[in-house]
Amino acid sequence: MGCVIAVSNQKGGVGKTTTTGALAAALARRGQQVLAVDLDPQGNLSFSMAAENEGVATSYELLKGEVTARAAIQPTAITDIIPANILLSGAELEFGGPGREFLLHNALRPVRGAYDFILIDTPPALSVLTVNAFTAADKLIIPMLSDIFSLQGITQLYDTVSYVRNHCNPGLEYAGILLTRFAPRTTLATEVRGTAEMISSELDIPLFHTAIRSSVAVTEAQATQRSLLKYAPRNIASKDYLALADEILNKETPTHGR
Ligand SMILES: Nc1ncnc2c1ncn2[C@@H]1O[C@H](COP(=O)(O)OP(=O)(O)O)[C@@H](O)[C@H]1O
Ligand SMILES: [Mg+2]
């Protein structure tokens, strides 16, 4: 059964989409079968992976139950993806009624067995879409900009996770907080890591050992719709995303009893 990981933080611009795309590519590089799911009406992940998102089945039709996951999956040069477009912004109004939290969970069930990892990119809000991602997920990655202020916004997210654990998905776990756009060897970096460690132990959320360093190649790769790992293979951010994939794989693979 594939491990479903939601990448979430209600703040915009913290590296959710970047992490979903680059981690998907890094896991695929490590021989994993990966499906990326775009659950953000902005469709940034779909764009950066050069997926078609007009006139095709998207996560919107998937949640509405109009298409199956298999019909919505598109292969790309990076990994398979279920794309999204602006229609998904109607979700809050359209997906009412009982069971609205389980739409994605149920829709992905038939394809879970075909993948080692399913990574879900989420919108910058704590909406019905976010709750659907958390309900479908086994684990949660929380990207955080490497500044003190953004680290402090985490308590709101924490409350949503508690809600989902109590009502929809008791098995939801934190994979960890991921520091993004990290500038090592600065005074701020030391402070940020210190604060992150404090929050991590206070809230009992692991902190990834790997932090993703800042590099302009990240934005360049996205703008030209190419995989960061192919666009700039020796770049620091590429290396960091591969290290993150290895950190996740080492945790996922039981080493005992082999
Ligand atoms: N490691 C990084 N180095 C430099 N720029 C980055 C890095 N990660 C993300 N960015 C840039 O920051 C912006 C926001 O990232 P994005 O992944 O779109 O955040 P979110 O999905 O949380 O809104 C984008 O322009 C992206 O290219
Ligand atoms: Mg995004």
Coordinates of C-alpha atoms and ligand atoms in Angstrom, one line a residue:
M1 CA 0.0 0.0 0.0
G2 CA 1.4 3.4 -0.9
C3 CA 2.2 5.9 1.8
V4 CA 0.1 9.0 1.3
I5 CA 1.8 12.2 2.4
A6 CA 0.1 15.6 2.5
V7 CA 2.3 18.7 2.2
S8 CA 0.6 21.4 4.0
N9 CA 0.9 24.8 5.7
Q10 CA -1.9 27.4 5.7
K11 CA 0.6 30.1 4.8
G12 CA 1.4 30.7 1.1
G13 CA 4.9 30.8 -0.3
V14 CA 6.5 28.5 2.2
G15 CA 7.5 25.8 -0.3
K16 CA 4.6 23.4 -0.4
T17 CA 4.3 23.1 -4.1
T18 CA 8.1 23.1 -4.6
T19 CA 8.4 20.4 -2.0
T20 CA 5.7 18.2 -3.5
G21 CA 7.2 18.4 -7.0
A22 CA 10.9 18.0 -6.0
L23 CA 10.3 15.3 -3.4
A24 CA 8.1 13.4 -5.9
A25 CA 11.0 13.6 -8.4
A26 CA 13.6 12.6 -5.8
L27 CA 11.6 9.6 -4.6
A28 CA 11.1 8.6 -8.3
R29 CA 14.9 8.9 -8.7
R30 CA 15.3 6.4 -5.9
G31 CA 13.1 3.9 -7.8
Q32 CA 9.8 4.6 -6.1
Q33 CA 6.5 4.7 -7.9
V34 CA 5.1 8.1 -7.2
L35 CA 1.8 9.9 -7.8
A36 CA 1.5 13.7 -7.2
V37 CA -1.9 15.1 -6.5
D38 CA -2.6 18.8 -7.1
L39 CA -5.2 19.9 -4.6
D40 CA -4.6 23.7 -5.0
P41 CA -7.0 25.6 -7.3
Q42 CA -4.0 27.7 -8.3
G43 CA -2.7 24.6 -10.2
N44 CA 1.0 25.6 -9.6
L45 CA 2.1 22.0 -9.2
S46 CA 0.3 21.1 -12.4
F47 CA 2.1 24.0 -14.2
S48 CA 5.5 23.2 -12.8
M49 CA 5.2 19.5 -13.8
A50 CA 4.0 20.6 -17.3
A51 CA 0.7 18.7 -16.9
E52 CA -2.4 19.5 -18.9
N53 CA -5.1 21.0 -16.7
E54 CA -7.6 22.4 -19.1
G55 CA -10.1 20.1 -20.8
V56 CA -8.9 17.1 -18.9
A57 CA -10.1 15.2 -15.8
T58 CA -8.7 17.0 -12.7
S59 CA -8.9 16.6 -8.9
Y60 CA -12.2 18.6 -9.1
E61 CA -14.0 16.0 -11.1
L62 CA -12.3 13.3 -9.0
L63 CA -13.7 14.8 -5.7
K64 CA -17.1 15.2 -7.4
G65 CA -17.1 11.5 -8.2
E66 CA -17.4 12.2 -11.9
V67 CA -14.2 10.4 -12.8
T68 CA -12.1 7.7 -11.3
A69 CA -8.6 8.3 -10.1
R70 CA -7.3 6.2 -12.9
A71 CA -9.0 8.4 -15.4
A72 CA -7.6 11.5 -13.9
I73 CA -4.0 10.4 -13.7
Q74 CA -1.6 11.9 -16.2
P75 CA 1.9 10.7 -16.8
T76 CA 4.5 13.5 -17.0
A77 CA 8.3 13.6 -17.4
I78 CA 8.6 13.9 -13.6
T79 CA 6.0 11.5 -12.2
D80 CA 2.3 10.7 -12.6
I81 CA 0.0 13.5 -11.5
I82 CA -3.7 14.3 -10.9
P83 CA -3.8 18.0 -12.0
A84 CA -5.9 20.8 -10.7
N85 CA -7.3 24.1 -12.0
I86 CA -9.4 27.0 -10.8
L87 CA -12.7 25.0 -10.8
L88 CA -11.5 23.4 -7.6
S89 CA -12.0 26.8 -5.8
G90 CA -15.7 26.0 -5.8
A91 CA -15.0 23.0 -3.5
E92 CA -15.9 24.9 -0.3
L93 CA -19.4 25.6 -1.5
E94 CA -20.0 22.5 -3.6
F95 CA -18.8 19.8 -1.3
G96 CA -21.3 20.0 1.5
G97 CA -23.1 17.3 3.4
P98 CA -22.0 14.3 5.4
G99 CA -18.8 12.5 4.3
R100 CA -17.4 15.6 2.6
E101 CA -14.1 15.0 4.4
F102 CA -13.6 11.6 2.9
L103 CA -14.0 12.4 -0.8
L104 CA -10.3 12.3 -1.6
H105 CA -9.6 9.3 0.7
N106 CA -12.3 7.3 -1.0
A107 CA -11.3 8.4 -4.5
L108 CA -7.6 7.5 -4.1
R109 CA -8.3 4.1 -2.6
P110 CA -8.4 2.2 -5.9
V111 CA -4.9 3.4 -6.9
R112 CA -3.1 3.3 -3.6
G113 CA -1.8 -0.2 -4.3
A114 CA -0.2 1.0 -7.6
Y115 CA 2.2 3.5 -5.9
D116 CA 4.8 3.6 -3.2
F117 CA 4.1 7.2 -2.5
I118 CA 1.2 9.6 -3.1
L119 CA 2.1 13.2 -2.4
I120 CA -0.6 15.8 -2.1
D121 CA 0.0 19.5 -2.6
T122 CA -2.5 21.6 -0.6
P123 CA -3.8 25.2 -0.9
P124 CA -2.7 27.9 1.5
A125 CA -5.8 27.6 3.7
L126 CA -7.3 25.3 6.2
S127 CA -10.3 24.5 4.0
V128 CA -12.4 21.5 3.1
L129 CA -9.6 20.7 0.6
T130 CA -7.0 20.6 3.4
V131 CA -9.2 18.5 5.5
N132 CA -9.7 16.1 2.6
A133 CA -5.9 15.9 2.2
F134 CA -5.4 15.2 5.9
T135 CA -8.1 12.6 5.9
A136 CA -6.6 10.8 2.9
A137 CA -3.0 11.0 4.3
D138 CA -0.9 8.7 6.5
K139 CA 1.6 11.5 7.1
L140 CA 2.0 15.2 7.0
I141 CA 5.0 17.3 5.9
I142 CA 4.9 20.9 7.1
P143 CA 7.2 23.1 5.1
M144 CA 8.3 26.2 7.0
L145 CA 10.1 29.3 5.7
S146 CA 13.3 29.7 7.6
D147 CA 12.2 32.7 9.7
I148 CA 11.1 32.9 13.2
F149 CA 7.7 34.4 12.4
S150 CA 6.5 31.7 10.1
L151 CA 7.4 29.0 12.6
Q152 CA 5.0 30.5 15.1
G153 CA 1.9 30.1 12.8
I154 CA 2.0 26.4 13.3
T155 CA -0.5 26.1 16.2
Q156 CA -3.5 26.8 13.9
L157 CA -2.4 23.9 11.7
Y158 CA -1.9 21.8 14.7
D159 CA -5.6 22.4 15.7
T160 CA -6.8 21.2 12.3
V161 CA -4.7 18.1 12.6
S162 CA -6.2 17.4 16.0
Y163 CA -9.7 17.9 14.5
V164 CA -9.0 15.4 11.7
R165 CA -7.5 12.9 14.1
N166 CA -10.6 13.1 16.3
H167 CA -13.2 13.0 13.5
C168 CA -11.8 11.5 10.3
N169 CA -8.4 10.0 10.4
P170 CA -7.1 8.8 13.8
G171 CA -4.0 7.3 12.1
L172 CA -2.7 10.7 10.8
E173 CA 0.9 11.2 11.8
Y174 CA 3.4 14.0 11.4
A175 CA 6.3 13.1 9.1
G176 CA 7.9 16.4 10.2
I177 CA 8.5 20.1 9.9
L178 CA 10.7 20.9 6.9
L179 CA 12.8 24.1 6.9
T180 CA 12.7 25.6 3.4
R181 CA 14.7 28.4 1.8
F182 CA 17.3 27.8 4.4
A183 CA 20.4 30.0 4.4
P184 CA 23.0 28.1 6.4
R185 CA 25.9 29.7 8.2
T186 CA 24.0 32.8 9.2
T187 CA 23.1 33.9 12.7
L188 CA 19.4 33.7 11.7
A189 CA 19.9 30.1 10.6
T190 CA 21.1 29.0 14.0
E191 CA 18.2 30.9 15.6
V192 CA 15.7 29.4 13.2
R193 CA 16.9 25.9 13.8
G194 CA 16.8 26.5 17.6
T195 CA 13.2 27.8 17.4
A196 CA 12.1 24.9 15.1
E197 CA 13.6 22.4 17.6
M198 CA 11.8 24.1 20.5
I199 CA 8.4 24.0 18.6
S200 CA 9.1 20.4 17.5
S201 CA 9.6 19.2 21.1
E202 CA 6.7 21.3 22.5
L203 CA 4.2 20.1 20.0
D204 CA 5.7 16.7 19.6
I205 CA 6.2 17.1 15.9
P206 CA 9.5 15.7 14.4
L207 CA 11.8 18.1 12.7
F208 CA 13.5 16.8 9.5
H209 CA 17.2 16.7 9.8
T210 CA 17.4 17.8 6.2
A211 CA 16.7 21.5 5.5
I212 CA 16.2 22.8 2.0
R213 CA 18.6 25.5 1.1
S214 CA 17.7 28.6 -1.0
S215 CA 18.6 28.6 -4.6
V216 CA 17.4 30.6 -7.6
A217 CA 17.5 27.3 -9.6
V218 CA 14.3 26.3 -7.8
T219 CA 12.3 29.2 -9.3
E220 CA 14.0 28.9 -12.7
A221 CA 13.1 25.2 -13.0
Q222 CA 9.5 25.9 -12.1
A223 CA 9.2 28.8 -14.5
T224 CA 10.5 26.6 -17.3
Q225 CA 8.3 23.6 -16.3
R226 CA 11.3 21.3 -15.7
S227 CA 12.3 19.0 -12.9
L228 CA 14.7 20.7 -10.5
L229 CA 16.7 17.5 -10.4
K230 CA 17.2 17.5 -14.2
Y231 CA 17.5 21.3 -14.6
A232 CA 20.2 21.6 -12.0
P233 CA 21.4 18.2 -10.8
R234 CA 24.3 19.4 -8.8
N235 CA 22.4 22.3 -7.2
I236 CA 22.2 22.5 -3.4
A237 CA 18.4 22.4 -3.4
S238 CA 18.5 19.3 -5.7
K239 CA 20.9 17.6 -3.3
D240 CA 18.7 18.6 -0.3
Y241 CA 15.5 17.1 -1.9
L242 CA 17.4 13.9 -2.6
A243 CA 18.6 13.9 1.0
L244 CA 15.0 14.5 2.2
A245 CA 13.8 11.5 0.0
D246 CA 16.5 9.3 1.6
E247 CA 15.5 10.5 5.1
I248 CA 11.9 9.6 4.4
L249 CA 12.9 6.2 2.8
N250 CA 15.1 5.3 5.8
K251 CA 12.1 5.9 8.1
E252 CA 9.6 4.1 5.9
T253 CA 11.7 1.0 5.4
P254 CA 11.9 -1.2 8.4
T255 CA 15.6 -2.2 8.8
H256 CA 15.0 -4.8 11.4
G257 CA 14.1 -8.4 10.6
R258 CA 15.8 -8.3 7.2
Ligands
LIG1 N1 14.6 26.3 -1.8 C1 14.2 27.4 -2.4 N2 15.0 28.3 -2.9 C2 14.6 29.4 -3.6 N3 13.3 29.7 -3.8 C3 12.4 28.8 -3.4 C4 12.8 27.6 -2.7 N4 11.6 26.9 -2.4 C5 10.6 27.6 -2.9 N5 11.1 28.7 -3.6 C6 10.3 29.8 -4.2 O1 9.4 30.4 -3.3 C7 8.1 30.6 -3.9 C8 7.1 29.9 -3.1 O2 7.2 28.5 -3.2 P1 6.0 27.5 -3.4 O3 6.5 26.1 -3.4 O4 5.2 27.9 -4.5 O5 5.2 27.8 -2.0 P2 3.7 27.4 -1.6 O6 3.3 26.3 -2.4 O7 3.8 27.1 -0.2 O8 2.9 28.7 -1.8 C9 8.2 30.1 -5.3 O9 8.5 31.2 -6.2 C10 9.4 29.2 -5.3 O10 10.0 29.1 -6.6
MG2 MG 1.6 26.2 -3.7

